């Protein structure tokens, strides 16, 4: 039993309490972060840049502490003409000669890289992309993973190469490292899919060099994602008419979220708080410090709404069935759903090419846990071999393993019979939510390690578990309300989806 069977079984008063606590905690927590704005500006270890030049933002300084967001802004400032060129070229090709679509993809991307990057960067990216096509001519999946391990090692070595970093500059250094990391996944997806097609004795027409270059050099998702599997790319609908209105709406959505986030960063210095624990300590109590972790997650989510949303809008316009946009973390109460719905493309890659290769539905729990552990080992290595990434990966694995055991236990006939007999249908769901909250809390705080690093992660985790029984009970109550709100929203969403299907 994991879903509330009938939302109407809860009283309106109970539902009001759940959403009231959820909204009140978010609003008050955000207000307390807002109240620290001037103190953070004064105490920050470096000076924030001037805000936008028009009132009221001209009176404020803007939080530029998030390197990923700043790098994305720099990337768009340089490469925006190539987004426009890509849309124009694809519009013409889809209208006149759709069979040249992949050549258009590769041509625009190649032009963008050659015009803007140092020759060493172009050679690196070209070598990586070419190596996966050559390895796809073999039939050995082990060779694909050996090649991937080599490139990941190469990326880690390049990151520490001062000569190359000084030569190309910081912005290009970041661009190339990130692009290479995504390209490793794309190369794996193509090579492993092609090998699977060979094994199934399928036609290999869609695995030729032109198709591969179009996939590997698809400019809108080249650097800022999301990862699109080769199966999705190869199944694109290139003969369908383009929906320019929906395309403009998708771009506008990313632009609006980016503008809202930039406006917020003039008043809420949450990115800097993730880098300086002293600022989080300034909040009234440990209880409200938890809200800082929540908003770190929300701003992290908004960043991917913007970056992934841009790539997804272009992909849909080009007839590619792109992964869904990230789901708001405020609507996710099981950590398995975080992996499934926050970055759907990465989840598909990990599940299809790593997890499912080692186990199936009928595999024993031990085999499944082993497959999960190896999957997160890859996640750790691919994201970079840093201590905070290791901690985040281990916590992810432990939380998912605990969640799996929890769901196995609560779905057992003995548990369901006992809870329904003694507590009733709704009482059993409340107990389920209380127990599941104990998984929700560490899973939520584990993300802070990835977003802000080890120092802030350790600080908030200590605050959650080592600040007294009263604090933990208050945290559990709020988390329980969050969990129930998410369950209610999910039940309503599922009911709406079923209605549409009918």
Short mmCIF file of C-alpha atoms in Angstrom, two decimals:
data_model
loop_
_atom_site.label_atom_id
_atom_site.label_comp_id
_atom_site.label_asym_id
_atom_site.label_seq_id
_atom_site.Cartn_x
_atom_site.Cartn_y
_atom_site.Cartn_z
CA UNK A 1 0.00 0.00 0.00
CA UNK A 2 1.76 3.14 -1.18
CA UNK A 3 -1.02 5.40 -2.36
CA UNK A 4 -3.99 6.93 -0.61
CA UNK A 5 -6.86 4.83 -2.01
CA UNK A 6 -9.50 7.54 -1.80
CA UNK A 7 -8.67 11.17 -1.14
CA UNK A 8 -12.21 11.78 0.11
CA UNK A 9 -11.58 9.50 3.10
CA UNK A 10 -9.51 12.25 4.70
CA UNK A 11 -11.46 15.06 6.28
CA UNK A 12 -11.20 18.52 4.82
CA UNK A 13 -9.80 19.72 8.12
CA UNK A 14 -6.96 17.18 7.96
CA UNK A 15 -6.15 18.11 4.37
CA UNK A 16 -6.21 21.79 5.38
CA UNK A 17 -3.71 21.11 8.18
CA UNK A 18 -1.34 19.26 5.86
CA UNK A 19 -1.29 21.97 3.22
CA UNK A 20 -1.38 24.72 5.84
CA UNK A 21 1.77 23.41 7.54
CA UNK A 22 3.48 22.87 4.17
CA UNK A 23 2.73 26.36 2.88
CA UNK A 24 3.41 28.09 6.21
CA UNK A 25 6.81 26.46 6.61
CA UNK A 26 7.83 27.39 3.07
CA UNK A 27 6.60 30.98 3.33
CA UNK A 28 8.11 31.65 6.77
CA UNK A 29 11.36 29.92 5.82
CA UNK A 30 11.65 32.00 2.67
CA UNK A 31 10.93 35.17 4.64
CA UNK A 32 13.69 34.34 7.12
CA UNK A 33 16.15 33.83 4.25
CA UNK A 34 14.99 37.17 2.82
CA UNK A 35 15.63 38.80 6.19
CA UNK A 36 19.31 37.80 6.04
CA UNK A 37 19.93 39.50 2.68
CA UNK A 38 21.75 42.63 3.91
CA UNK A 39 23.76 40.76 6.52
CA UNK A 40 24.94 38.26 3.92
CA UNK A 41 26.04 41.08 1.58
CA UNK A 42 28.07 42.61 4.41
CA UNK A 43 29.61 39.37 5.69
CA UNK A 44 30.21 37.56 2.39
CA UNK A 45 33.78 36.45 1.67
CA UNK A 46 33.64 38.18 -1.71
CA UNK A 47 31.69 41.09 -3.11
CA UNK A 48 28.57 40.39 -5.13
CA UNK A 49 28.21 42.20 -8.47
CA UNK A 50 25.84 45.11 -8.93
CA UNK A 51 22.24 44.16 -9.65
CA UNK A 52 20.30 44.96 -12.79
CA UNK A 53 20.49 48.58 -13.82
CA UNK A 54 16.79 49.39 -13.36
CA UNK A 55 14.74 49.95 -10.21
CA UNK A 56 14.27 48.21 -7.80
CA UNK A 57 17.08 45.80 -8.69
CA UNK A 58 19.60 48.61 -9.10
CA UNK A 59 19.47 49.03 -5.32
CA UNK A 60 20.54 45.42 -4.74
CA UNK A 61 23.53 43.18 -5.41
CA UNK A 62 23.02 39.87 -7.21
CA UNK A 63 24.11 36.50 -5.87
CA UNK A 64 26.52 35.09 -8.46
CA UNK A 65 27.81 32.24 -6.26
CA UNK A 66 26.43 29.43 -8.43
CA UNK A 67 29.12 28.69 -11.01
CA UNK A 68 26.85 26.45 -13.09
CA UNK A 69 24.23 29.16 -13.48
CA UNK A 70 26.82 31.81 -14.30
CA UNK A 71 28.53 29.53 -16.83
CA UNK A 72 25.18 28.83 -18.49
CA UNK A 73 24.58 32.57 -18.82
CA UNK A 74 28.03 33.02 -20.38
CA UNK A 75 27.35 30.10 -22.74
CA UNK A 76 24.06 31.57 -23.95
CA UNK A 77 25.66 34.99 -24.42
CA UNK A 78 28.19 33.46 -26.84
CA UNK A 79 26.22 30.67 -28.51
CA UNK A 80 22.70 32.10 -28.85
CA UNK A 81 23.16 32.77 -32.60
CA UNK A 82 23.70 29.04 -33.13
CA UNK A 83 20.42 28.19 -31.41
CA UNK A 84 18.74 30.54 -33.87
CA UNK A 85 20.72 29.05 -36.76
CA UNK A 86 19.80 25.54 -35.68
CA UNK A 87 16.08 26.39 -35.63
CA UNK A 88 16.28 28.12 -39.02
CA UNK A 89 18.27 25.32 -40.70
CA UNK A 90 15.96 22.63 -39.33
CA UNK A 91 12.90 24.57 -40.38
CA UNK A 92 14.22 24.72 -43.94
CA UNK A 93 15.37 21.09 -44.00
CA UNK A 94 12.12 19.75 -42.55
CA UNK A 95 10.23 21.75 -45.18
CA UNK A 96 12.28 20.79 -48.23
CA UNK A 97 14.48 17.73 -47.58
CA UNK A 98 13.87 15.97 -44.27
CA UNK A 99 16.40 13.22 -45.07
CA UNK A 100 19.20 15.76 -44.53
CA UNK A 101 18.18 16.43 -40.95
CA UNK A 102 21.20 14.76 -39.32
CA UNK A 103 23.60 16.58 -41.60
CA UNK A 104 21.97 19.81 -40.46
CA UNK A 105 22.37 18.83 -36.82
CA UNK A 106 26.05 18.02 -37.21
CA UNK A 107 26.78 20.99 -39.47
CA UNK A 108 25.45 23.65 -37.10
CA UNK A 109 27.15 22.06 -34.10
CA UNK A 110 30.46 21.69 -35.89
CA UNK A 111 30.34 25.33 -36.97
CA UNK A 112 29.56 26.48 -33.43
CA UNK A 113 32.51 24.55 -31.99
CA UNK A 114 35.06 25.49 -34.65
CA UNK A 115 34.19 29.19 -34.52
CA UNK A 116 34.26 29.52 -30.72
CA UNK A 117 36.68 26.93 -29.32
CA UNK A 118 40.43 26.53 -29.27
CA UNK A 119 41.74 23.86 -31.66
CA UNK A 120 42.81 21.67 -28.74
CA UNK A 121 39.22 21.61 -27.47
CA UNK A 122 37.88 20.75 -30.93
CA UNK A 123 40.38 17.90 -31.24
CA UNK A 124 39.43 16.53 -27.81
CA UNK A 125 35.71 16.55 -28.55
CA UNK A 126 36.21 15.20 -32.07
CA UNK A 127 38.39 12.36 -30.83
CA UNK A 128 35.89 11.39 -28.14
CA UNK A 129 32.94 11.40 -30.54
CA UNK A 130 34.86 9.50 -33.21
CA UNK A 131 36.12 6.87 -30.81
CA UNK A 132 32.60 5.71 -29.96
CA UNK A 133 31.67 5.24 -33.59
CA UNK A 134 34.78 3.11 -34.11
CA UNK A 135 34.06 1.02 -31.01
CA UNK A 136 30.49 0.50 -32.22
CA UNK A 137 31.89 -1.44 -35.20
CA UNK A 138 32.83 -4.20 -32.76
CA UNK A 139 30.44 -6.42 -30.82
CA UNK A 140 32.01 -6.13 -27.36
CA UNK A 141 30.10 -4.22 -24.70
CA UNK A 142 33.11 -4.59 -22.44
CA UNK A 143 35.14 -2.57 -24.92
CA UNK A 144 32.53 0.19 -24.78
CA UNK A 145 32.76 0.37 -21.00
CA UNK A 146 36.56 0.20 -21.11
CA UNK A 147 36.56 3.12 -23.56
CA UNK A 148 34.15 5.01 -21.30
CA UNK A 149 36.36 4.41 -18.27
CA UNK A 150 39.33 5.72 -20.26
CA UNK A 151 37.50 8.89 -21.24
CA UNK A 152 36.26 9.50 -17.69
CA UNK A 153 39.85 9.12 -16.47
CA UNK A 154 40.94 11.52 -19.22
CA UNK A 155 38.33 14.06 -18.12
CA UNK A 156 39.58 13.89 -14.53
CA UNK A 157 43.18 14.37 -15.69
CA UNK A 158 42.26 17.30 -17.93
CA UNK A 159 40.45 18.99 -15.05
CA UNK A 160 43.76 19.20 -13.21
CA UNK A 161 45.83 20.32 -16.20
CA UNK A 162 46.78 23.93 -15.47
CA UNK A 163 48.49 24.44 -18.86
CA UNK A 164 45.39 23.60 -20.85
CA UNK A 165 43.08 25.53 -18.51
CA UNK A 166 45.25 28.64 -18.83
CA UNK A 167 45.33 28.25 -22.61
CA UNK A 168 41.58 28.02 -23.20
CA UNK A 169 40.27 30.05 -20.24
CA UNK A 170 37.86 29.06 -17.49
CA UNK A 171 34.62 29.36 -19.49
CA UNK A 172 35.85 27.11 -22.30
CA UNK A 173 37.38 24.73 -19.79
CA UNK A 174 33.99 24.23 -18.14
CA UNK A 175 32.21 23.96 -21.49
CA UNK A 176 34.55 21.26 -22.78
CA UNK A 177 34.56 19.22 -19.55
CA UNK A 178 30.77 19.23 -19.31
CA UNK A 179 30.34 18.47 -23.02
CA UNK A 180 32.78 15.58 -22.82
CA UNK A 181 30.92 14.14 -19.85
CA UNK A 182 27.59 14.23 -21.68
CA UNK A 183 29.26 12.90 -24.84
CA UNK A 184 30.45 9.81 -22.95
CA UNK A 185 26.81 8.95 -22.19
CA UNK A 186 25.72 9.63 -25.76
CA UNK A 187 28.55 7.51 -27.13
CA UNK A 188 27.62 4.66 -24.78
CA UNK A 189 23.96 4.90 -25.73
CA UNK A 190 24.71 4.70 -29.46
CA UNK A 191 27.31 1.93 -29.23
CA UNK A 192 25.36 -0.28 -26.84
CA UNK A 193 22.12 0.21 -28.78
CA UNK A 194 23.86 -0.71 -32.02
CA UNK A 195 25.33 -3.83 -30.46
CA UNK A 196 21.89 -4.78 -29.17
CA UNK A 197 20.48 -4.35 -32.67
CA UNK A 198 23.22 -6.56 -34.09
CA UNK A 199 22.44 -9.26 -31.55
CA UNK A 200 18.73 -9.07 -32.40
CA UNK A 201 19.63 -9.20 -36.12
CA UNK A 202 17.85 -5.93 -36.82
CA UNK A 203 18.57 -3.69 -39.79
CA UNK A 204 21.41 -1.29 -39.04
CA UNK A 205 20.39 1.47 -41.45
CA UNK A 206 19.69 3.89 -38.63
CA UNK A 207 23.11 3.25 -37.07
CA UNK A 208 25.20 4.72 -39.88
CA UNK A 209 27.84 7.44 -39.48
CA UNK A 210 25.58 10.33 -40.52
CA UNK A 211 22.90 9.32 -38.03
CA UNK A 212 25.50 8.99 -35.29
CA UNK A 213 27.04 12.41 -35.97
CA UNK A 214 23.61 13.98 -35.94
CA UNK A 215 22.97 12.38 -32.55
CA UNK A 216 26.38 13.00 -30.97
CA UNK A 217 26.49 16.59 -32.28
CA UNK A 218 22.94 17.66 -31.55
CA UNK A 219 23.68 21.23 -30.50
CA UNK A 220 20.66 22.12 -28.29
CA UNK A 221 21.50 19.33 -25.80
CA UNK A 222 25.25 19.12 -26.44
CA UNK A 223 26.43 20.84 -23.27
CA UNK A 224 23.45 21.43 -21.01
CA UNK A 225 21.41 18.30 -21.59
CA UNK A 226 19.27 16.47 -21.03
CA UNK A 227 20.71 13.17 -22.19
CA UNK A 228 18.48 11.72 -24.92
CA UNK A 229 18.84 8.01 -25.59
CA UNK A 230 19.73 6.95 -29.10
CA UNK A 231 16.48 4.96 -29.31
CA UNK A 232 14.53 8.18 -28.79
CA UNK A 233 16.68 10.03 -31.32
CA UNK A 234 16.43 7.33 -33.98
CA UNK A 235 12.65 7.16 -33.60
CA UNK A 236 12.21 10.90 -34.29
CA UNK A 237 9.33 11.98 -36.51
CA UNK A 238 11.16 14.01 -39.12
CA UNK A 239 8.27 14.12 -41.62
CA UNK A 240 5.78 15.76 -39.25
CA UNK A 241 5.02 19.46 -39.53
CA UNK A 242 6.77 21.62 -36.94
CA UNK A 243 4.67 23.32 -34.27
CA UNK A 244 6.29 26.73 -34.06
CA UNK A 245 3.77 28.01 -31.51
CA UNK A 246 4.51 25.17 -29.06
CA UNK A 247 8.24 25.66 -29.73
CA UNK A 248 8.00 29.37 -28.88
CA UNK A 249 6.04 28.47 -25.74
CA UNK A 250 8.75 26.05 -24.62
CA UNK A 251 11.50 28.63 -25.14
CA UNK A 252 9.44 31.30 -23.41
CA UNK A 253 8.90 29.02 -20.41
CA UNK A 254 12.67 28.64 -19.93
CA UNK A 255 13.21 32.38 -20.39
CA UNK A 256 10.53 33.27 -17.83
CA UNK A 257 11.93 30.85 -15.22
CA UNK A 258 15.43 32.19 -15.84
CA UNK A 259 14.23 35.78 -15.36
CA UNK A 260 12.34 34.87 -12.18
CA UNK A 261 15.39 33.11 -10.79
CA UNK A 262 17.62 36.09 -11.60
CA UNK A 263 15.12 38.44 -9.93
CA UNK A 264 15.05 36.23 -6.84
CA UNK A 265 18.85 36.18 -6.61
CA UNK A 266 18.79 39.94 -5.90
CA UNK A 267 16.94 39.24 -2.63
CA UNK A 268 17.53 35.60 -1.67
CA UNK A 269 21.20 34.69 -1.42
CA UNK A 270 20.55 30.98 -1.20
CA UNK A 271 23.40 30.04 -3.52
CA UNK A 272 25.89 31.81 -1.30
CA UNK A 273 24.34 30.20 1.79
CA UNK A 274 25.09 26.80 0.25
CA UNK A 275 28.77 27.77 0.16
CA UNK A 276 29.09 29.48 3.54
CA UNK A 277 27.71 27.63 6.58
CA UNK A 278 28.07 30.76 8.70
CA UNK A 279 25.14 32.33 6.86
CA UNK A 280 22.88 29.34 7.52
CA UNK A 281 23.83 29.48 11.20
CA UNK A 282 22.38 33.01 11.33
CA UNK A 283 18.85 31.68 10.98
CA UNK A 284 16.72 31.76 14.13
CA UNK A 285 16.89 28.08 15.01
CA UNK A 286 17.90 24.68 13.73
CA UNK A 287 14.27 24.12 12.79
CA UNK A 288 14.33 26.98 10.31
CA UNK A 289 17.79 26.08 9.03
CA UNK A 290 16.13 23.06 7.43
CA UNK A 291 14.25 25.47 5.16
CA UNK A 292 17.58 26.65 3.74
CA UNK A 293 18.21 23.08 2.57
CA UNK A 294 14.75 22.97 1.02
CA UNK A 295 15.31 26.15 -0.99
CA UNK A 296 18.76 25.04 -2.07
CA UNK A 297 16.96 22.11 -3.64
CA UNK A 298 14.29 24.33 -5.22
CA UNK A 299 16.82 26.69 -6.81
CA UNK A 300 18.74 23.64 -8.04
CA UNK A 301 15.49 22.39 -9.58
CA UNK A 302 14.84 25.75 -11.28
CA UNK A 303 18.28 25.69 -12.85
CA UNK A 304 17.46 22.39 -14.56
CA UNK A 305 13.99 23.58 -15.51
CA UNK A 306 15.74 26.33 -17.46
CA UNK A 307 18.63 24.37 -18.99
CA UNK A 308 16.80 21.11 -19.68
CA UNK A 309 13.70 22.99 -20.73
CA UNK A 310 15.65 24.76 -23.47
CA UNK A 311 17.05 21.52 -24.88
CA UNK A 312 13.70 19.75 -24.61
CA UNK A 313 11.91 22.54 -26.50
CA UNK A 314 14.33 22.22 -29.43
CA UNK A 315 14.20 18.41 -29.38
CA UNK A 316 10.40 18.35 -29.54
CA UNK A 317 10.47 20.86 -32.39
CA UNK A 318 12.85 18.55 -34.26
CA UNK A 319 10.52 15.57 -33.84
CA UNK A 320 12.51 13.90 -31.04
CA UNK A 321 10.54 12.39 -28.15
CA UNK A 322 12.62 14.10 -25.48
CA UNK A 323 12.49 13.11 -21.79
CA UNK A 324 10.03 14.98 -19.59
CA UNK A 325 11.01 18.16 -17.81
CA UNK A 326 12.23 17.77 -14.21
CA UNK A 327 9.48 17.27 -11.65
CA UNK A 328 9.37 19.76 -8.79
CA UNK A 329 11.12 18.37 -5.72
CA UNK A 330 8.21 19.62 -3.62
CA UNK A 331 6.08 16.90 -5.24
CA UNK A 332 8.54 14.05 -4.70
CA UNK A 333 8.32 12.09 -1.46
CA UNK A 334 10.07 8.85 -2.39
CA UNK A 335 13.69 9.03 -3.45
CA UNK A 336 13.19 6.48 -6.23
CA UNK A 337 10.83 9.03 -7.81
CA UNK A 338 13.58 11.65 -7.59
CA UNK A 339 15.72 9.50 -9.88
CA UNK A 340 12.85 8.60 -12.18
CA UNK A 341 11.30 12.02 -12.64
CA UNK A 342 13.93 14.68 -11.93
CA UNK A 343 16.32 13.61 -14.69
CA UNK A 344 14.36 11.13 -16.76
CA UNK A 345 17.01 10.85 -19.47
CA UNK A 346 19.81 9.98 -17.05
CA UNK A 347 17.55 7.51 -15.27
CA UNK A 348 16.76 5.76 -18.57
CA UNK A 349 20.46 5.50 -19.38
CA UNK A 350 21.41 4.10 -15.97
CA UNK A 351 18.50 1.68 -15.86
CA UNK A 352 18.80 0.36 -19.41
CA UNK A 353 22.55 0.13 -19.83
CA UNK A 354 23.74 -0.68 -16.29
CA UNK A 355 21.03 -1.84 -13.89
CA UNK A 356 18.94 -3.94 -16.31
CA UNK A 357 22.07 -5.54 -17.77
CA UNK A 358 22.83 -7.12 -14.40
CA UNK A 359 19.41 -8.09 -13.08
CA UNK A 360 15.80 -8.62 -14.05
CA UNK A 361 12.40 -8.58 -12.37
CA UNK A 362 12.89 -12.13 -11.07
CA UNK A 363 16.39 -11.57 -9.73
CA UNK A 364 16.99 -11.99 -6.01
CA UNK A 365 17.10 -8.91 -3.75
CA UNK A 366 20.84 -9.41 -3.27
CA UNK A 367 21.45 -9.27 -7.03
CA UNK A 368 19.27 -6.17 -7.33
CA UNK A 369 21.12 -4.43 -4.51
CA UNK A 370 24.42 -5.31 -6.18
CA UNK A 371 23.20 -3.85 -9.47
CA UNK A 372 22.06 -0.71 -7.67
CA UNK A 373 25.45 -0.37 -5.96
CA UNK A 374 27.31 -0.67 -9.27
CA UNK A 375 24.95 1.87 -10.84
CA UNK A 376 25.77 4.41 -8.16
CA UNK A 377 29.45 3.61 -8.47
CA UNK A 378 29.16 4.77 -12.08
CA UNK A 379 27.20 7.85 -11.00
CA UNK A 380 30.01 8.73 -8.58
CA UNK A 381 32.79 8.31 -11.13
CA UNK A 382 30.89 10.11 -13.91
CA UNK A 383 30.06 13.14 -11.75
CA UNK A 384 33.67 13.44 -10.61
CA UNK A 385 35.61 11.66 -7.92
CA UNK A 386 35.01 14.16 -5.13
CA UNK A 387 34.34 13.38 -1.47
CA UNK A 388 30.96 15.12 -1.42
CA UNK A 389 29.87 13.20 -4.54
CA UNK A 390 30.95 9.95 -2.87
CA UNK A 391 28.92 10.76 0.25
CA UNK A 392 25.91 11.73 -1.89
CA UNK A 393 26.19 8.53 -3.94
CA UNK A 394 26.47 6.31 -0.85
CA UNK A 395 23.49 8.02 0.80
CA UNK A 396 21.52 7.65 -2.43
CA UNK A 397 22.23 3.94 -2.51
CA UNK A 398 21.38 3.44 1.16
CA UNK A 399 18.15 5.44 0.87
CA UNK A 400 17.02 3.53 -2.22
CA UNK A 401 17.92 0.18 -0.66
CA UNK A 402 16.02 1.09 2.51
CA UNK A 403 13.06 2.26 0.45
CA UNK A 404 13.01 -1.03 -1.46
CA UNK A 405 13.01 -3.02 1.79
CA UNK A 406 10.34 -0.74 3.24
CA UNK A 407 8.04 -1.23 0.26
CA UNK A 408 8.59 -5.00 0.31
CA UNK A 409 7.67 -5.09 4.01
CA UNK A 410 4.61 -2.83 3.75
CA UNK A 411 3.28 -4.68 0.69
CA UNK A 412 3.44 -8.04 2.48
CA UNK A 413 0.03 -9.62 3.20
CA UNK A 414 0.82 -9.88 6.92
CA UNK A 415 1.53 -6.16 7.29
CA UNK A 416 -1.51 -5.08 5.29
CA UNK A 417 -3.82 -7.48 7.12
CA UNK A 418 -2.62 -6.26 10.54
CA UNK A 419 -2.81 -2.53 9.71
CA UNK A 420 -6.23 -2.75 8.07
CA UNK A 421 -7.62 -4.82 10.93
CA UNK A 422 -6.34 -2.56 13.72
CA UNK A 423 -6.16 0.86 12.07
CA UNK A 424 -8.58 0.82 9.18
CA UNK A 425 -7.87 1.92 5.62
CA UNK A 426 -7.04 5.56 6.30
CA UNK A 427 -5.28 4.82 9.59
CA UNK A 428 -3.06 2.34 7.79
CA UNK A 429 -2.16 5.02 5.24
CA UNK A 430 -1.30 7.47 8.03
CA UNK A 431 1.01 4.90 9.62
CA UNK A 432 2.55 4.26 6.21
CA UNK A 433 3.23 7.99 5.85
CA UNK A 434 4.73 8.23 9.35
CA UNK A 435 7.13 5.36 8.62
CA UNK A 436 7.97 6.57 5.12
CA UNK A 437 8.83 9.99 6.54
CA UNK A 438 11.84 8.40 8.25
CA UNK A 439 13.15 7.56 4.76
CA UNK A 440 12.16 10.92 3.33
CA UNK A 441 14.23 12.98 5.79
CA UNK A 442 17.72 11.52 5.14
CA UNK A 443 16.98 11.25 1.41
CA UNK A 444 16.07 14.94 1.25
CA UNK A 445 19.16 16.06 3.18
CA UNK A 446 21.44 13.82 1.11
CA UNK A 447 20.84 16.09 -1.87
CA UNK A 448 22.38 19.01 -0.01
CA UNK A 449 25.76 17.25 -0.25
CA UNK A 450 25.50 17.27 -4.04
CA UNK A 451 24.13 20.81 -4.28
CA UNK A 452 26.29 22.61 -1.71
CA UNK A 453 29.14 20.29 -0.80
CA UNK A 454 30.25 18.34 2.24
CA UNK A 455 30.42 21.19 4.76
CA UNK A 456 26.82 22.34 4.34
CA UNK A 457 25.63 18.75 4.01
CA UNK A 458 27.28 17.72 7.28
CA UNK A 459 25.92 20.83 9.00
CA UNK A 460 22.28 20.26 8.03
CA UNK A 461 22.47 16.52 8.67
CA UNK A 462 23.81 17.16 12.18
CA UNK A 463 21.06 19.69 12.70
CA UNK A 464 18.44 17.13 11.74
CA UNK A 465 19.66 14.27 13.93
CA UNK A 466 21.78 15.78 16.72
CA UNK A 467 19.76 18.79 17.84
CA UNK A 468 17.46 17.19 20.37
CA UNK A 469 14.26 15.22 20.39
CA UNK A 470 12.05 18.31 20.14
CA UNK A 471 13.69 19.50 16.96
CA UNK A 472 13.50 16.06 15.40
CA UNK A 473 9.82 15.67 16.31
CA UNK A 474 9.05 19.05 14.73
CA UNK A 475 11.00 18.06 11.63
CA UNK A 476 9.15 14.74 11.46
CA UNK A 477 5.76 16.45 11.77
CA UNK A 478 6.52 18.92 8.96
CA UNK A 479 7.99 16.16 6.79
CA UNK A 480 4.89 14.04 7.46
CA UNK A 481 2.70 16.90 6.23
CA UNK A 482 4.95 17.31 3.16
CA UNK A 483 4.65 13.59 2.46
CA UNK A 484 0.86 13.61 2.74
CA UNK A 485 0.57 16.67 0.50
CA UNK A 486 2.69 14.98 -2.13
CA UNK A 487 0.58 11.81 -1.86
CA UNK A 488 -2.61 13.81 -2.31
CA UNK A 489 -1.24 15.70 -5.32
CA UNK A 490 0.03 12.48 -6.87
CA UNK A 491 -3.31 10.73 -6.34
CA UNK A 492 -5.11 13.64 -7.96
CA UNK A 493 -2.64 13.71 -10.86
CA UNK A 494 -3.03 9.96 -11.44
CA UNK A 495 -6.82 10.28 -11.39
CA UNK A 496 -6.65 13.10 -13.96
CA UNK A 497 -4.36 11.02 -16.19
CA UNK A 498 -6.74 8.06 -16.05
CA UNK A 499 -9.67 10.32 -16.92
CA UNK A 500 -7.82 11.65 -19.97
CA UNK A 501 -6.94 8.12 -21.04
CA UNK A 502 -10.55 7.00 -20.77
#
